mmCIF file of C-alpha atoms in Angstrom:
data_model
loop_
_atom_site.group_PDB
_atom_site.id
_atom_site.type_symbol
_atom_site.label_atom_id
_atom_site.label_comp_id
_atom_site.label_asym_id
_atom_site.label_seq_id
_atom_site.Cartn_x
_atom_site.Cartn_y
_atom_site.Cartn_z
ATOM 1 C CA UNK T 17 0.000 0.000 0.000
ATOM 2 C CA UNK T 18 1.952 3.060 -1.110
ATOM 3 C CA UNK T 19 -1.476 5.887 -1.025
ATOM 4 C CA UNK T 20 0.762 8.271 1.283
ATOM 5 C CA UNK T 21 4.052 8.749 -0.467
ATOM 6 C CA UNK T 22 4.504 11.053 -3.507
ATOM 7 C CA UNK T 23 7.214 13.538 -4.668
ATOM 8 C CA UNK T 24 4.674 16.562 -3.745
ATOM 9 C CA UNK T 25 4.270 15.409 -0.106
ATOM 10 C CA UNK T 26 8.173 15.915 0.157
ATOM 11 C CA UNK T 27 8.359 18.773 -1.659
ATOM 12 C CA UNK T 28 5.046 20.303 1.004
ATOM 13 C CA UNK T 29 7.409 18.920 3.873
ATOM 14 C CA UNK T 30 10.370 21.028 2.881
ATOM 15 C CA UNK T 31 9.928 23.972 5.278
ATOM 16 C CA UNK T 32 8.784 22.118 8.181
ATOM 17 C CA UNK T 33 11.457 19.482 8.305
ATOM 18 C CA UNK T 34 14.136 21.866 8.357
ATOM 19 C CA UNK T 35 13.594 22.262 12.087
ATOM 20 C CA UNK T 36 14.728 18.613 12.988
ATOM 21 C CA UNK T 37 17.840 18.515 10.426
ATOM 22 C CA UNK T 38 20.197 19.925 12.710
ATOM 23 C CA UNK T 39 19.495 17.052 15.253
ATOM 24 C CA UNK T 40 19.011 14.223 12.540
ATOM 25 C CA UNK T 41 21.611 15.419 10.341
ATOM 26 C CA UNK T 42 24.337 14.714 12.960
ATOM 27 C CA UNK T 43 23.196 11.398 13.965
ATOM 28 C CA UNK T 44 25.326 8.740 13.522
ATOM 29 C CA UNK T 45 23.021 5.850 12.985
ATOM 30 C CA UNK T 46 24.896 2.373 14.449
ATOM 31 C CA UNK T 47 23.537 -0.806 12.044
ATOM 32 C CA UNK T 48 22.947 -3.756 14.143
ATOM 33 C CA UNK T 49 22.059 -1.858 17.354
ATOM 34 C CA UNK T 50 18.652 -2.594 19.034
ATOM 35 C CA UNK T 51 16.134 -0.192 19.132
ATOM 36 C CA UNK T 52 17.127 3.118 20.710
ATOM 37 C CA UNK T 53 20.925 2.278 21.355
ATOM 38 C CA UNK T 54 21.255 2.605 17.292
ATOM 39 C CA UNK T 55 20.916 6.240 18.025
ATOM 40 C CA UNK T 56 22.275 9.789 19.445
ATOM 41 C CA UNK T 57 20.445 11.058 22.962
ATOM 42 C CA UNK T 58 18.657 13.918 21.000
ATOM 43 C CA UNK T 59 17.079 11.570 18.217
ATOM 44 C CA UNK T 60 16.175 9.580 21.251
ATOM 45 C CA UNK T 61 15.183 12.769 22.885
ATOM 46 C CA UNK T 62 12.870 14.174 19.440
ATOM 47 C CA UNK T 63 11.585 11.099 18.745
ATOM 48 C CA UNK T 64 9.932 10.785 21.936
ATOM 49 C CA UNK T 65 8.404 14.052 21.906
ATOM 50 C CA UNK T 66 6.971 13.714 18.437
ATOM 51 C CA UNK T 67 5.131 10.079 18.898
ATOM 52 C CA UNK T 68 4.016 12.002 22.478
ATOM 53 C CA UNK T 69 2.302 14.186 19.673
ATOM 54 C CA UNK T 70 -0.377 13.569 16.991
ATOM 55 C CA UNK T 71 2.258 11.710 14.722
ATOM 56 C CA UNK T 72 1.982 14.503 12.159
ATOM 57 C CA UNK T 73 5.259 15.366 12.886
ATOM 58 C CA UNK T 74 6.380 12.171 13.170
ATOM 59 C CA UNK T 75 5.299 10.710 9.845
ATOM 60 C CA UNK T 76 6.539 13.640 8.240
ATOM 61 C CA UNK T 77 10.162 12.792 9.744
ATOM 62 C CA UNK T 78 10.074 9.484 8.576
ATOM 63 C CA UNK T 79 9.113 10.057 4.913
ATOM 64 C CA UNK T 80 12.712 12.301 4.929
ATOM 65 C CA UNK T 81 14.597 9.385 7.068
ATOM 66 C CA UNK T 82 13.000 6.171 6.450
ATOM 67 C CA UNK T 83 16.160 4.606 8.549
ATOM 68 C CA UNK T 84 14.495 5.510 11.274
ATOM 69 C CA UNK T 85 11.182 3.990 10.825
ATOM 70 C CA UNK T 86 12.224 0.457 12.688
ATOM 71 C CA UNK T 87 13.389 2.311 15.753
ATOM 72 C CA UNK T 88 10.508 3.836 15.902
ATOM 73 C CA UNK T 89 7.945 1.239 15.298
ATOM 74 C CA UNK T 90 9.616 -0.975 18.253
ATOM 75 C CA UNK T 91 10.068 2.094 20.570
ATOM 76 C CA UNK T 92 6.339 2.223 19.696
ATOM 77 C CA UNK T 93 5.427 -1.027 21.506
ATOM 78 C CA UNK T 94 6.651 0.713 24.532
ATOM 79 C CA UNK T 95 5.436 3.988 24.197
ATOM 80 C CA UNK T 96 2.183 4.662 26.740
ATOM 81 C CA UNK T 97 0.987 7.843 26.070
ATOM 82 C CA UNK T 98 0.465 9.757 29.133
ATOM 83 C CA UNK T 99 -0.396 13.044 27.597
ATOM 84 C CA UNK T 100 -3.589 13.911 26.317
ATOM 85 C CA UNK T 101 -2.934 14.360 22.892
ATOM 86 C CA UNK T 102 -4.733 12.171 20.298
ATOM 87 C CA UNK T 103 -3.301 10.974 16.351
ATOM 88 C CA UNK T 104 -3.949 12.571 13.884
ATOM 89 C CA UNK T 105 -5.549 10.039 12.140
ATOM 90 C CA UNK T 106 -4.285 10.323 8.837
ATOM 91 C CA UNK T 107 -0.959 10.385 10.432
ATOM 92 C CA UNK T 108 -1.295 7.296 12.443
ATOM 93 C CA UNK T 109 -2.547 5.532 8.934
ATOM 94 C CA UNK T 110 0.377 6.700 7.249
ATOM 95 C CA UNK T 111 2.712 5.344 10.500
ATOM 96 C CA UNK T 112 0.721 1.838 10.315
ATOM 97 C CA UNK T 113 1.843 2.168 6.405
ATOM 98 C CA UNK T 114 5.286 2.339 6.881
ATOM 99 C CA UNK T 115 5.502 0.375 9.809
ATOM 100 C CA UNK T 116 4.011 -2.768 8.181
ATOM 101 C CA UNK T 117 7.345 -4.444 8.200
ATOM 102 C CA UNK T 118 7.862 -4.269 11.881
ATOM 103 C CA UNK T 119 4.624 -5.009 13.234
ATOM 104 C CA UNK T 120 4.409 -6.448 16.640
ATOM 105 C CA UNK T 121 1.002 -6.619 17.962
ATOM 106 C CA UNK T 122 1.502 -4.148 20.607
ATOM 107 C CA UNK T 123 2.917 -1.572 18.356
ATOM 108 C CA UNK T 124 -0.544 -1.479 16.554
ATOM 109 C CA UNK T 125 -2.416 -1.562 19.726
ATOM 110 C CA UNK T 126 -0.514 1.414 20.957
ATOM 111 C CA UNK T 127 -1.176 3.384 17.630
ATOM 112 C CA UNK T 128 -4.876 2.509 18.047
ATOM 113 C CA UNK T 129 -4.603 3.567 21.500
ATOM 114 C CA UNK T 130 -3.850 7.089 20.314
ATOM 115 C CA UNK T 131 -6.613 7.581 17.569
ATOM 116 C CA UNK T 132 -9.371 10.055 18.785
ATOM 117 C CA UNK T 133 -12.234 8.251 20.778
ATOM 118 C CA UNK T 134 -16.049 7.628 19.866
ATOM 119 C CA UNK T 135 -17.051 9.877 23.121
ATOM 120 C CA UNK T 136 -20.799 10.907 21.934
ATOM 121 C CA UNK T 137 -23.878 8.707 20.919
ATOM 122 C CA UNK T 138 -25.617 11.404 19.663
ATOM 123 C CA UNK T 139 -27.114 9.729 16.134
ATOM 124 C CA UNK T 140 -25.824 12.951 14.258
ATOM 125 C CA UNK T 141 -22.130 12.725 15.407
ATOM 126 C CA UNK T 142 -22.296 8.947 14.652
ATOM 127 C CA UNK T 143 -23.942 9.495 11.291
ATOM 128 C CA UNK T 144 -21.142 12.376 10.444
ATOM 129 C CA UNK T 145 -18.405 10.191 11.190
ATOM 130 C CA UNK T 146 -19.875 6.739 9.528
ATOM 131 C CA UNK T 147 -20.014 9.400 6.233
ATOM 132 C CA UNK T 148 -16.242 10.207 7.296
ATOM 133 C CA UNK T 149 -15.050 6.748 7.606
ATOM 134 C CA UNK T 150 -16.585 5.581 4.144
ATOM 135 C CA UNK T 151 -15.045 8.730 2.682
ATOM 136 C CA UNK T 152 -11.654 7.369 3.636
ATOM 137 C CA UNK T 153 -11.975 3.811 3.625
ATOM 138 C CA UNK T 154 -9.774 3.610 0.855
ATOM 139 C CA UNK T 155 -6.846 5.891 1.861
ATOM 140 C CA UNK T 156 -6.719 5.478 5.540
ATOM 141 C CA UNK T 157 -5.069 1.987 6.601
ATOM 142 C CA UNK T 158 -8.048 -0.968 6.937
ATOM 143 C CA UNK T 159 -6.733 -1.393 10.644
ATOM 144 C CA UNK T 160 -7.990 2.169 10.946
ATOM 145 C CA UNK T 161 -11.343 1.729 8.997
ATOM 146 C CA UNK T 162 -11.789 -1.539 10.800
ATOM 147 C CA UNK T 163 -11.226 -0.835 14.341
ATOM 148 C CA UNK T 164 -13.605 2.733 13.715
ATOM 149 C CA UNK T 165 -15.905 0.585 11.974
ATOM 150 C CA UNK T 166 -15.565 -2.077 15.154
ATOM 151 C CA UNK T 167 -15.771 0.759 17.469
ATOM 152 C CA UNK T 168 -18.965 2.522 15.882
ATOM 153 C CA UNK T 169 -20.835 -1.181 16.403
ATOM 154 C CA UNK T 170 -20.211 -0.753 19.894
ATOM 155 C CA UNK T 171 -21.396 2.391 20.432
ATOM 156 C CA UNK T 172 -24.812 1.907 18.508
ATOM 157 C CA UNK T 173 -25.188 -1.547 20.404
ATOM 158 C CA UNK T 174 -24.834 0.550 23.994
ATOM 159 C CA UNK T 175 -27.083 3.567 23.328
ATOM 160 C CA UNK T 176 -30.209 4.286 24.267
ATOM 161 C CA UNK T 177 -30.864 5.228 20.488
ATOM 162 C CA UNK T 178 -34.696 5.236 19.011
ATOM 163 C CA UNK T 179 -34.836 1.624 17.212
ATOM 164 C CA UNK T 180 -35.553 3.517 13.692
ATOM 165 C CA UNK T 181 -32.054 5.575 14.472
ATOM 166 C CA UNK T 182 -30.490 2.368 15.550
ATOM 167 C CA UNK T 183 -31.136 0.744 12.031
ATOM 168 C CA UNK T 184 -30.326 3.586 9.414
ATOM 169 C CA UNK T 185 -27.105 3.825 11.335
ATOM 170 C CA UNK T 186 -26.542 0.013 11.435
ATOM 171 C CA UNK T 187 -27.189 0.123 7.482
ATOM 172 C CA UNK T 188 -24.894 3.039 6.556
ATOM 173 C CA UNK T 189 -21.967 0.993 8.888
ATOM 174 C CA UNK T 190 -23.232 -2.171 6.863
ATOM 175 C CA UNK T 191 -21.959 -0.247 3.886
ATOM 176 C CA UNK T 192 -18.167 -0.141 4.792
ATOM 177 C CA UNK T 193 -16.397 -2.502 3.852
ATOM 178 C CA UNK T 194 -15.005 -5.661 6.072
ATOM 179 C CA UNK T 195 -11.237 -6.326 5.737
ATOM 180 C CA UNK T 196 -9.502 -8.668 7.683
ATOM 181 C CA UNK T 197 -6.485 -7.389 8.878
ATOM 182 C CA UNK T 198 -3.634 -7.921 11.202
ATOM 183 C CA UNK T 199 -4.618 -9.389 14.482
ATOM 184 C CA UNK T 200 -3.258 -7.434 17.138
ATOM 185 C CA UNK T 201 -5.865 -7.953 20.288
ATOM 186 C CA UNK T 202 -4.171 -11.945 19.841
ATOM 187 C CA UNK T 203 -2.457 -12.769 23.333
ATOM 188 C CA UNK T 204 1.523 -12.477 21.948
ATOM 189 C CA UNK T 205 4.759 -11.998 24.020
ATOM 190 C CA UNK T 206 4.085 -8.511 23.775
ATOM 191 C CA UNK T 207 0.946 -9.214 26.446
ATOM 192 C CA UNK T 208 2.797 -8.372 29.805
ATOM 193 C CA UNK T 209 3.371 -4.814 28.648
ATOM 194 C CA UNK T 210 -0.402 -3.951 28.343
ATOM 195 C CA UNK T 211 -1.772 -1.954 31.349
ATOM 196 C CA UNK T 212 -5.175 -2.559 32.065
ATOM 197 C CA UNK T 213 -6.212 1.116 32.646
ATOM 198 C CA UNK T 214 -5.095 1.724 29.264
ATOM 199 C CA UNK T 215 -7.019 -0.905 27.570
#
């Protein structure tokens, strides 16, 4: 799936990567290292403060240095959020994009674990971001679509929504797509990291 990387993205990314080039630029990269030890103290440093973000900057980063993207995607399965700030979620798609090589299972979870939340059950909200979801179904990553599409169930099946409302918004979800994707709720050796509170 290559949707997210073109020339003209790079090009767009010029100005704003310029920032991070002084710290990137004098990183020595060591081949064979794992995870973090492959790098300098300040990649370690900006790297954590840009997944801490809405991956916007991050993603943008790694279409400019790519070697990075492994690092990242294992740092990833350790990386528990504590700030409030949500992915972008065209950001996080483009991260599960490039990251498909490395995937662990709790790397995904923790990228899902980012992506804004279903908070309302009001029928309008859900029927403006069922129309959202079908928009994108086809660009954003189907681990995205799915787990929305997963999560949107939920919410429908828990509210207190007039029957009628229940079934026009069951029928529009009907009308996205199923995918199977990568399994990442599966019990792996990744399990003991979970915490509960953040499940």
């Amino acid at each position: 799936m290559s949707t997210f990387s073109s020339d003209g993205r790079l090009l767009t990314d010029i100005g704003e990567i310029d920032q991070y080039r002084r710290i990137l630029d004098k990183d020595n990269v060591k081949s064979g290292e794992p995870h973090w030890a492959s790098m300098g103290k300040n990649t370690i440093t900006l790297f954590q403060v840009l997944i801490d973000q809405d991956l916007t900057h991050l993603v943008m980063v790694l279409r400019h240095y790519p070697k990075y993207i492994e690092a990242v995607c294992e740092h990833f399965r350790y990386a528990y959020s504590y700030s409030e700030n949500s992915a972008n979620i065209d950001a996080a798609s483009e991260l599960l994009e490039m990251g498909e090589p490395y995937f662990t299972r709790q790397f995904v979870r923790n990228v899902m674990r980012k992506l804004p939340r279903i908070e309302s059950d009001d029928r309008d909200a859900l029927q403006t971001f069922i129309d959202q979801i079908n928009e994108n179904q086809h660009r954003w990553h189907p681990i995205i679509t799915m787990h929305y599409r997963s999560m949107i169930k939920q919410v429908i099946n828990q509210s207190l929504l007039h029957p009628l409302q229940r079934i026009v918004l069951e029928k529009k979800i009907a009308s996205i797509q199923e995918v199977l994707t990568y399994d990442y709720e599966a019990s792996d050796r990744d399990s003991n990291l979970d915490i509960p509170y953040m499940n």
